[in-house]
PDB file of C-alpha atoms in Angstrom:
ATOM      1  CA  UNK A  25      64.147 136.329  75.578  1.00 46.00           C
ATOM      2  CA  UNK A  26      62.981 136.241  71.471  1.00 46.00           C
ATOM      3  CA  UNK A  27      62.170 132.823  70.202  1.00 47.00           C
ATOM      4  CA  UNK A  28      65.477 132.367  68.280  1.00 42.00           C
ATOM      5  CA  UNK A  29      67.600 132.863  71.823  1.00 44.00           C
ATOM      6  CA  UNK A  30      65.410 130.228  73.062  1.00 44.00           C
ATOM      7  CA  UNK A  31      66.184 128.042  70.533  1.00 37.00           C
ATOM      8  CA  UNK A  32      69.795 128.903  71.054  1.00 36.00           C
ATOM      9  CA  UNK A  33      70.051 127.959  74.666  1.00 42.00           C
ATOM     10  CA  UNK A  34      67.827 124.785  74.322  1.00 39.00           C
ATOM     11  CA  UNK A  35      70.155 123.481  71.866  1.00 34.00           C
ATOM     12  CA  UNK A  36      73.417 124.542  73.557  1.00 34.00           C
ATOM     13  CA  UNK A  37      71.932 122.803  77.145  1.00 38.00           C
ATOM     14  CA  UNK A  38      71.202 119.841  74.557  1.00 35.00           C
ATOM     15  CA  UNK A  39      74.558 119.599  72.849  1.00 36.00           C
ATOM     16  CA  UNK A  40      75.778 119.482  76.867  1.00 36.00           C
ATOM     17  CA  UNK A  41      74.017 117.174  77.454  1.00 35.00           C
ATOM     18  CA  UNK A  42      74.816 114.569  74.749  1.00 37.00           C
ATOM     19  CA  UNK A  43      78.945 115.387  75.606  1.00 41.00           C
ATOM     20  CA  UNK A  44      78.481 114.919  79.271  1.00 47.00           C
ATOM     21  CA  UNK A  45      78.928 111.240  80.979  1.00 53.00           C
ATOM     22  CA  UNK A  46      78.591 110.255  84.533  1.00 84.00           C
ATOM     23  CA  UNK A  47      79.611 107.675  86.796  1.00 94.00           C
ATOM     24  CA  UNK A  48      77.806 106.449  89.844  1.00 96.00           C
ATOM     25  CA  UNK A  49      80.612 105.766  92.619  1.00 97.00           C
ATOM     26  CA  UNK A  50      80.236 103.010  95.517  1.00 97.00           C
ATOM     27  CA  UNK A  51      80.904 103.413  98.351  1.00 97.00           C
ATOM     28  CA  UNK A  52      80.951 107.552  98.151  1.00 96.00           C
ATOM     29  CA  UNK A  53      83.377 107.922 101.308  1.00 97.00           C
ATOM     30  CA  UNK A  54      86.558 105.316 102.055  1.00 98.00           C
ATOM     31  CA  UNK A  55      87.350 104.721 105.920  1.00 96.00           C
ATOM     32  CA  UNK A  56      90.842 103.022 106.328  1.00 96.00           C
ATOM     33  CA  UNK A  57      90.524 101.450 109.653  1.00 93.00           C
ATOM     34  CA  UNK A  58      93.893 101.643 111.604  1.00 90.00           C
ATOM     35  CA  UNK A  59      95.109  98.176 110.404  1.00 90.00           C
ATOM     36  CA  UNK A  60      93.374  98.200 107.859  1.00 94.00           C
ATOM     37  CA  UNK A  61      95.893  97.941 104.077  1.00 95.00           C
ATOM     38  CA  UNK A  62      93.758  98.561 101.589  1.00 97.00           C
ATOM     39  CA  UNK A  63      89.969  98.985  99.759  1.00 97.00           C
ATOM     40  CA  UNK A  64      88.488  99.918  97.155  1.00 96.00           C
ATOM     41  CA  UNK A  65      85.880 101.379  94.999  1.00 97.00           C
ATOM     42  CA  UNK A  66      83.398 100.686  92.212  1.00 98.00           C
ATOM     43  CA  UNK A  67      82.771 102.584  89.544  1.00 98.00           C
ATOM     44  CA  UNK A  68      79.874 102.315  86.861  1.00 97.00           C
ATOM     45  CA  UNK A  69      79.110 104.045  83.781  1.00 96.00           C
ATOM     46  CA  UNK A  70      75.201 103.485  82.806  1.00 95.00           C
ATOM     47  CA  UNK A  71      75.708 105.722  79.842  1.00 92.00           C
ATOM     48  CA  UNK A  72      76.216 104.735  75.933  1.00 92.00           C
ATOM     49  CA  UNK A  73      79.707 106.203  75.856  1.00 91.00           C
ATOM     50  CA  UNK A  74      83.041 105.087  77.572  1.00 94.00           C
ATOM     51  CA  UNK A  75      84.054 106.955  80.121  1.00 94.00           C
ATOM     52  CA  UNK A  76      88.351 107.741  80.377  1.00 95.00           C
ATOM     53  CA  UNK A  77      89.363 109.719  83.450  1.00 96.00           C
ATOM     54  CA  UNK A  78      92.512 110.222  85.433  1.00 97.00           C
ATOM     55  CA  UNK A  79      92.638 108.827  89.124  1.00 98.00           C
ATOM     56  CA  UNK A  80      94.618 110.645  91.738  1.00 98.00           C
ATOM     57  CA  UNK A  81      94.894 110.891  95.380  1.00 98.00           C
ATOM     58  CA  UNK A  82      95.829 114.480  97.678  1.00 98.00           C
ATOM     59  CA  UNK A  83      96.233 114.911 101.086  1.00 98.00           C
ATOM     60  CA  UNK A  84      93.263 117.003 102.268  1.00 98.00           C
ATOM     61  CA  UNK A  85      93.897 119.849 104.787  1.00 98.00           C
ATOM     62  CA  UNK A  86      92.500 123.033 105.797  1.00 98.00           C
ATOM     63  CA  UNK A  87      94.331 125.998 106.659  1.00 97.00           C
ATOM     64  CA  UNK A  88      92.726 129.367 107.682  1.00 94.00           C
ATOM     65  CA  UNK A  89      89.323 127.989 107.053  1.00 94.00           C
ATOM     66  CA  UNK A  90      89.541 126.372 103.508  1.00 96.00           C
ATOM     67  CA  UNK A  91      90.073 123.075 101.863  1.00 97.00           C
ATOM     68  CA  UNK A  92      93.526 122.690 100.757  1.00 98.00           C
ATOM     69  CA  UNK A  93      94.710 119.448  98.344  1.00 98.00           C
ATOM     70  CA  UNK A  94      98.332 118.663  98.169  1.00 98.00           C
ATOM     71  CA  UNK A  95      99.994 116.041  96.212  1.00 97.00           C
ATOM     72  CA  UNK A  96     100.868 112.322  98.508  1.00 97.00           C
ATOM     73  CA  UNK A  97     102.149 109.336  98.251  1.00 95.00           C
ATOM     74  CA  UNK A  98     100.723 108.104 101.286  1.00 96.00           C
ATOM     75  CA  UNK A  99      97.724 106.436  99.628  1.00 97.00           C
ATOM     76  CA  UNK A 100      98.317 104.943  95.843  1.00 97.00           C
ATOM     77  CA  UNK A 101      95.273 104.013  93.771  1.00 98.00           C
ATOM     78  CA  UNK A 102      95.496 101.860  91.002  1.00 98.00           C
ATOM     79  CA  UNK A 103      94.656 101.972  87.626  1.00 98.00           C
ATOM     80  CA  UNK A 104      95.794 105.635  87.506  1.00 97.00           C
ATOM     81  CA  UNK A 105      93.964 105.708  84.069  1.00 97.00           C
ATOM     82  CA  UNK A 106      90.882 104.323  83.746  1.00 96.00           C
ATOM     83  CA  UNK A 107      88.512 103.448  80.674  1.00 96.00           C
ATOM     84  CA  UNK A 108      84.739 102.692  81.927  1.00 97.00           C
ATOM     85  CA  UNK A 109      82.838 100.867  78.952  1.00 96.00           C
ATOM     86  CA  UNK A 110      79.171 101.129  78.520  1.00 95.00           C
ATOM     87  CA  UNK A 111      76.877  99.671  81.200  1.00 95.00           C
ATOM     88  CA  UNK A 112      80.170  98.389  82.631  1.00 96.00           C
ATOM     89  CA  UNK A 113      82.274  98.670  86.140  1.00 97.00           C
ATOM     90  CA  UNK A 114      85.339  99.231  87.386  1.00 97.00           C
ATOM     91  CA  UNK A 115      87.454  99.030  90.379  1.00 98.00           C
ATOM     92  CA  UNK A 116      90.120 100.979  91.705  1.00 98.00           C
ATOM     93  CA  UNK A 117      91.955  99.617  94.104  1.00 98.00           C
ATOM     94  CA  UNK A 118      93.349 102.217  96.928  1.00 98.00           C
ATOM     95  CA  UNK A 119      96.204 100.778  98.969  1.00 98.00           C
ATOM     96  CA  UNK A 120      98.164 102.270 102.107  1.00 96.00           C
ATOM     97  CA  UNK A 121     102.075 103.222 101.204  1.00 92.00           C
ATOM     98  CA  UNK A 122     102.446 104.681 104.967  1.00 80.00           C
ATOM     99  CA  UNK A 123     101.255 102.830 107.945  1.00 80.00           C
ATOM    100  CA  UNK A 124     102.611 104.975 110.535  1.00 79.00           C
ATOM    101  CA  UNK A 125      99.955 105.671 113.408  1.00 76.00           C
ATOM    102  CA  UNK A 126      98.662 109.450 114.158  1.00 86.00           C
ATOM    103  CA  UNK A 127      97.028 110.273 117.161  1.00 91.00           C
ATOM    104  CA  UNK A 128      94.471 112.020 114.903  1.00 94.00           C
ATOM    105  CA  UNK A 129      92.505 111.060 111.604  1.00 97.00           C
ATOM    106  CA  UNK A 130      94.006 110.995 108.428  1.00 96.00           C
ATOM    107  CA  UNK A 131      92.690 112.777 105.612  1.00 98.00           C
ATOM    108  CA  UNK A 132      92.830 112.430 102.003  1.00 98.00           C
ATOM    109  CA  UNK A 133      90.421 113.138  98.367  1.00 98.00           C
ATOM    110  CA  UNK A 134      90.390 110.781  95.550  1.00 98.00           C
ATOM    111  CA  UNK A 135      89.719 112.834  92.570  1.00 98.00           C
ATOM    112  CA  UNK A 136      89.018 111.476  89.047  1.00 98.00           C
ATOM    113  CA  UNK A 137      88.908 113.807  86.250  1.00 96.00           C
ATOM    114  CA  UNK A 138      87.081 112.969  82.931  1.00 94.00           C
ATOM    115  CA  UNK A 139      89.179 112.999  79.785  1.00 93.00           C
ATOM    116  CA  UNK A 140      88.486 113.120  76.589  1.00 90.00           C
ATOM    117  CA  UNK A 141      87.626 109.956  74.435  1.00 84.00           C
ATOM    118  CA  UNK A 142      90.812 109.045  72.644  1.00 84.00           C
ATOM    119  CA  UNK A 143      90.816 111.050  68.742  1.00 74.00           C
ATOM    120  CA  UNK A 144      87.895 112.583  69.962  1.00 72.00           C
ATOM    121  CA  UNK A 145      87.356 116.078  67.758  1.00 66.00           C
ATOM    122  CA  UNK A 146      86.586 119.223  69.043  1.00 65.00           C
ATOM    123  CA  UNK A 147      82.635 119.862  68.946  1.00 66.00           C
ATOM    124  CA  UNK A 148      80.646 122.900  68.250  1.00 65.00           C
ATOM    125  CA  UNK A 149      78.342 122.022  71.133  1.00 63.00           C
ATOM    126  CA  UNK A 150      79.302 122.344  75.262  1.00 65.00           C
ATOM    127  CA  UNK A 151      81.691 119.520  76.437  1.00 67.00           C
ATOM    128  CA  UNK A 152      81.087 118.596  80.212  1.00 72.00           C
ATOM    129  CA  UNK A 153      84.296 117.332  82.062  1.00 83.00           C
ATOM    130  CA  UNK A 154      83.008 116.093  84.974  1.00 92.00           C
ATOM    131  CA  UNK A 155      85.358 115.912  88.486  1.00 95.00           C
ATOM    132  CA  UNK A 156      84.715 113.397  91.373  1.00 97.00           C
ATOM    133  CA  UNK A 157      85.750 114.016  94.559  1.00 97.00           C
ATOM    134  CA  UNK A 158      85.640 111.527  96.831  1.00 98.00           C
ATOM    135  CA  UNK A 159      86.741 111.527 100.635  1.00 98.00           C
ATOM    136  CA  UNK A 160      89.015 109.122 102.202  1.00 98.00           C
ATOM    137  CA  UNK A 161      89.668 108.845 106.042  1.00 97.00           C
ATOM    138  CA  UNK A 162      92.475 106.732 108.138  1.00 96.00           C
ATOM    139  CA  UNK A 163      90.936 105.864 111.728  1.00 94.00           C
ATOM    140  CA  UNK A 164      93.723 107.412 114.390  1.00 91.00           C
ATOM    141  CA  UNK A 165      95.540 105.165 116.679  1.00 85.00           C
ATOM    142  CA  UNK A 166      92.715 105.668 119.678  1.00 82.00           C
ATOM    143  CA  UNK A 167      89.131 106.273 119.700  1.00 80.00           C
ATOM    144  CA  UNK A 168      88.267 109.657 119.258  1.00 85.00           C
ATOM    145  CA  UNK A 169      84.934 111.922 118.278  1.00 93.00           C
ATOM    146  CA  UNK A 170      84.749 115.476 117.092  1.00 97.00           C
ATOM    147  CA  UNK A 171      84.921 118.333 119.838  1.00 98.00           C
ATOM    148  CA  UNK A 172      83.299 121.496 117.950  1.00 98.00           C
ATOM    149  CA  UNK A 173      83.245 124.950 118.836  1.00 98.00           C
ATOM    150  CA  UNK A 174      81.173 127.265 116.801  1.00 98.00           C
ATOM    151  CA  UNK A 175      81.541 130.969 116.157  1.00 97.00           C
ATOM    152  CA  UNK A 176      79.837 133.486 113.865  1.00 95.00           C
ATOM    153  CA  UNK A 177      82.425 136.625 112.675  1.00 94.00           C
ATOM    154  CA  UNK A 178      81.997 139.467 110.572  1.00 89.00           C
ATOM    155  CA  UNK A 179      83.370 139.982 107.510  1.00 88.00           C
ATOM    156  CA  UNK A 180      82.920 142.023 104.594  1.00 86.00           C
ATOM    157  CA  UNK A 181      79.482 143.287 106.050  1.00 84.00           C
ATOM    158  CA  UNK A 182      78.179 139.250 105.829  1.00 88.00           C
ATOM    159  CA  UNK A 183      78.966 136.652 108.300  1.00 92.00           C
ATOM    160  CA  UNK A 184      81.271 134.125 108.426  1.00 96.00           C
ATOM    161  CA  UNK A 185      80.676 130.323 110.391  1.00 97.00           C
ATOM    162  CA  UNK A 186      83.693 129.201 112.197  1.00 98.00           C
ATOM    163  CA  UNK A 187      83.705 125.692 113.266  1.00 98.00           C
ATOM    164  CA  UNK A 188      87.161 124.509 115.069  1.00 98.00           C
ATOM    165  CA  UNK A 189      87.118 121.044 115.942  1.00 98.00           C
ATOM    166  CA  UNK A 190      90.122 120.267 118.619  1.00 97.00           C
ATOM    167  CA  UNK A 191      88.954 116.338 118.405  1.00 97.00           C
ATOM    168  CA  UNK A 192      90.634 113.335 116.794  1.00 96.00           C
ATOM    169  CA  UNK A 193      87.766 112.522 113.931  1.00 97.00           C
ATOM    170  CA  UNK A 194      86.542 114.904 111.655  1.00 98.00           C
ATOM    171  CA  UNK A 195      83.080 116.851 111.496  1.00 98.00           C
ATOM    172  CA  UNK A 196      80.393 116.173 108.602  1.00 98.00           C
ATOM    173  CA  UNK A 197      78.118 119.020 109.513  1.00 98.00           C
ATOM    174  CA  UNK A 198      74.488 119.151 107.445  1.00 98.00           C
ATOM    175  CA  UNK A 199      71.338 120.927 107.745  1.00 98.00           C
ATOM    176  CA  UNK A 200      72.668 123.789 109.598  1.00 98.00           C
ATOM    177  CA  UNK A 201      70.379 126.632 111.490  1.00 97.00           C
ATOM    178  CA  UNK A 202      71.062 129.230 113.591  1.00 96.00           C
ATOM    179  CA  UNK A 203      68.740 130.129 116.195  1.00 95.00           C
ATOM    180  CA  UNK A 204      68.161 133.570 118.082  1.00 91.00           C
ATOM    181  CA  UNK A 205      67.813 134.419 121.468  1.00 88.00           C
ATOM    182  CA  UNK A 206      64.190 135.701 120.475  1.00 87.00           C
ATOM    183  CA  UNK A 207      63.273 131.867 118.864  1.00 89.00           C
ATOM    184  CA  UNK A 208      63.853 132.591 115.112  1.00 91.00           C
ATOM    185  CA  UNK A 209      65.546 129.709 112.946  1.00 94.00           C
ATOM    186  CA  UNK A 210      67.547 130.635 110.270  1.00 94.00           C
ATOM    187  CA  UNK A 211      68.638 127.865 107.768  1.00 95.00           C
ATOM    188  CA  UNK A 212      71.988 128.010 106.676  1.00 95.00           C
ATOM    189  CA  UNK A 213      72.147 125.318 104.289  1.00 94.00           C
ATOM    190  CA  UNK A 214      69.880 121.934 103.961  1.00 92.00           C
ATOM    191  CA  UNK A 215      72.133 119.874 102.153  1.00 95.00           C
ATOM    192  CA  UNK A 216      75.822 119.254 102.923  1.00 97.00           C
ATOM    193  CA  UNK A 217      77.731 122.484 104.337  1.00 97.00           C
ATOM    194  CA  UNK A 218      81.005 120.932 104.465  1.00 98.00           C
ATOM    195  CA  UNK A 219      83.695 118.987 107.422  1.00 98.00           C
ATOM    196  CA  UNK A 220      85.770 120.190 110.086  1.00 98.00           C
ATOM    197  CA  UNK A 221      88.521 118.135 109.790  1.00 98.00           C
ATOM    198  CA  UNK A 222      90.290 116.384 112.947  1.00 98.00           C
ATOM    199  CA  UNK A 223      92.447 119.559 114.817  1.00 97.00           C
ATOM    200  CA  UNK A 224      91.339 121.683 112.205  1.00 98.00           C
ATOM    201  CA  UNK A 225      88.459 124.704 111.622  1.00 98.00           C
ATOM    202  CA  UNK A 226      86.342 124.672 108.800  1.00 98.00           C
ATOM    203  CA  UNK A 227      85.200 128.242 107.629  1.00 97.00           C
ATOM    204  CA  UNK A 228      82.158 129.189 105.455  1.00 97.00           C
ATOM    205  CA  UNK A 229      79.982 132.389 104.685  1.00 94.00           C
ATOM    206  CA  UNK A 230      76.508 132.180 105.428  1.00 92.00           C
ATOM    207  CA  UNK A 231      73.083 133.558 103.950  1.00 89.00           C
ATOM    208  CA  UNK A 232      71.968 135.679 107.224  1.00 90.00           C
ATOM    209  CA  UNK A 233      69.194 138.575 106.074  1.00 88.00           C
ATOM    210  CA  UNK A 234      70.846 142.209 106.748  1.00 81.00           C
ATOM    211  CA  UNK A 235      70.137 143.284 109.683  1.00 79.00           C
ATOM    212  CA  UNK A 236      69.622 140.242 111.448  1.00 85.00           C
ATOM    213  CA  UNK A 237      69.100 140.265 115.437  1.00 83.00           C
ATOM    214  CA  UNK A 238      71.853 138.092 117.344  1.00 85.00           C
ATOM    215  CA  UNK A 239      71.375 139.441 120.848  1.00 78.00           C
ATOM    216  CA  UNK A 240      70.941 136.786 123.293  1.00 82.00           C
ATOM    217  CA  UNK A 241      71.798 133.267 123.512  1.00 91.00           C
ATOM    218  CA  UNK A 242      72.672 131.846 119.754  1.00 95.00           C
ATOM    219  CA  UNK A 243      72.347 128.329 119.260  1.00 97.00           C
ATOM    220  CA  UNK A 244      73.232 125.970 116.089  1.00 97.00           C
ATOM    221  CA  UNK A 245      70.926 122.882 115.477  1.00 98.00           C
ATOM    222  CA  UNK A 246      72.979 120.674 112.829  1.00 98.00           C
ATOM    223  CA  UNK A 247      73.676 117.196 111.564  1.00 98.00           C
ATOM    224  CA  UNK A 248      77.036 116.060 112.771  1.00 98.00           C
ATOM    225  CA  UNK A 249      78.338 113.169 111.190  1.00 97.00           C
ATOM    226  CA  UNK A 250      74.340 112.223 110.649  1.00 96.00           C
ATOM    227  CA  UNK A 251      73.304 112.614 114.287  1.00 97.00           C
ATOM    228  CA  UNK A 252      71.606 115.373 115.658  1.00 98.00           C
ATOM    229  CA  UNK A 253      73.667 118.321 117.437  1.00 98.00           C
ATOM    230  CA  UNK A 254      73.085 121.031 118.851  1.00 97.00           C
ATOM    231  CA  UNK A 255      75.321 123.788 120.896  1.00 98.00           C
ATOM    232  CA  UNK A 256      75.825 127.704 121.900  1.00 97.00           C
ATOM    233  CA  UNK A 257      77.516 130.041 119.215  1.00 97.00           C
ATOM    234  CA  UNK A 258      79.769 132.807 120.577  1.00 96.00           C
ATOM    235  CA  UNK A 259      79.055 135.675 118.039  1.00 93.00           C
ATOM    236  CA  UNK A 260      81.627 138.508 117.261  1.00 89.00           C
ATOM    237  CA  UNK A 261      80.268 142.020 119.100  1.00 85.00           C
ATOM    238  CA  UNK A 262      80.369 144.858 116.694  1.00 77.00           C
ATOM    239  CA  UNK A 263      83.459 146.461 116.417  1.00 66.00           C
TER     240      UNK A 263
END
């Protein structure tokens, strides 16, 4: 890279940063119990700019594997526009609309969208709009825990990690590895892979070297709702 393209891209990652605001969110996940009406969440900007976003709510699914977000009125958060001054808070108030009891848990995302500033003129430099997501859960009628099955397909020469959970609560699953019948640990992720939602399957591709040996007995070591897990994997026989 010559000296002038570094110049470029240093001021380009600089006028990004000067346009882009955050906002540190508390608590990061909402759990409705089953009586429960209503919550809420803090939001605080420790920049030197306001901060105006958009607050919404979606029903949270996940069909053949992948997130889906629909539109709901089953949850109704309040402001639905929201102006976070400098070094200041705000709440937003999330309040049930339907109260009818499921046998399973309830899913839902809160997103909030960064807008513009009001009048704000278009810049020359890289505007950041940032998106929150935040997951909200509604505790089923009965107790219930997550009942996993794992599987590893084939697909597009890669693999695939199918996790179906047939239980009533959903699945956080972190700091995933696969291990072979021969010993060998593969991480598949250290952070956050992603949920299994309650009756659902969660679906993700995974970062296994070519060629990798999966003879044997495969296990998965993982963190599963922050406790440790562990359990067989039935993997898909060449075709």
């Amino acid at each position: 890279m010559t000296a002038l393209r570094r110049t470029l891209a240093a001021l380009l990652c600089a006028a990004g940063a000067a346009h882009a605001a955050s906002l540190q969110i508390s608590p990061v996940t909402i759990e409705f119990g089953t009586d429960d009406t209503a919550t809420g969440i803090t939001l605080r900007n420790p920049g030197e700019r306001p901060v105006y976003g958009q607050v919404r709510v979606f029903r949270w699914d996940q069909a053949d594997g992948q997130d889906t977000l629909t539109p709901t009125q089953d949850l109704v958060a309040s402001p639905p526009l929201i102006e976070v001054g400098t070094q200041s808070e705000q709440l937003i108030r999330v309040v049930r609309a339907s109260r009818t009891p499921s046998g399973i848990e309830q899913s839902y995302r809160l997103l909030i969208d960064e807008l513009p500033q009001p009048g704000e003129a278009p810049t020359n430099g890289v505007s950041i709009r940032l998106r929150y997501s935040i997951p909200v859960f509604v505790e089923p009628a009965g107790n219930g825990t997550p009942q996993l099955d794992w599987a590893l397909l084939r697909s597009n020469g890669g693999w695939v990690l199918r996790v179906r959970n047939g239980g009533a609560r959903r699945a956080q699953l972190a700091s995933v590895e696969l291990v072979t019948g021969d010993g060998r640990a593969y991480p598949l992720t250290r952070g956050l892979l992603g949920y299994a939602l309650a009756g659902r399957t969660g679906q993700w591709s995974v970062p296994l070297p070519a060629g990798v040996a999966l003879g044997g007995k495969v296990t998965v070591r993982a963190a599963v709702n922050s406790q440790p897990a562990s359990a067989v994997v039935a993997v898909e026989p060449p075709g």
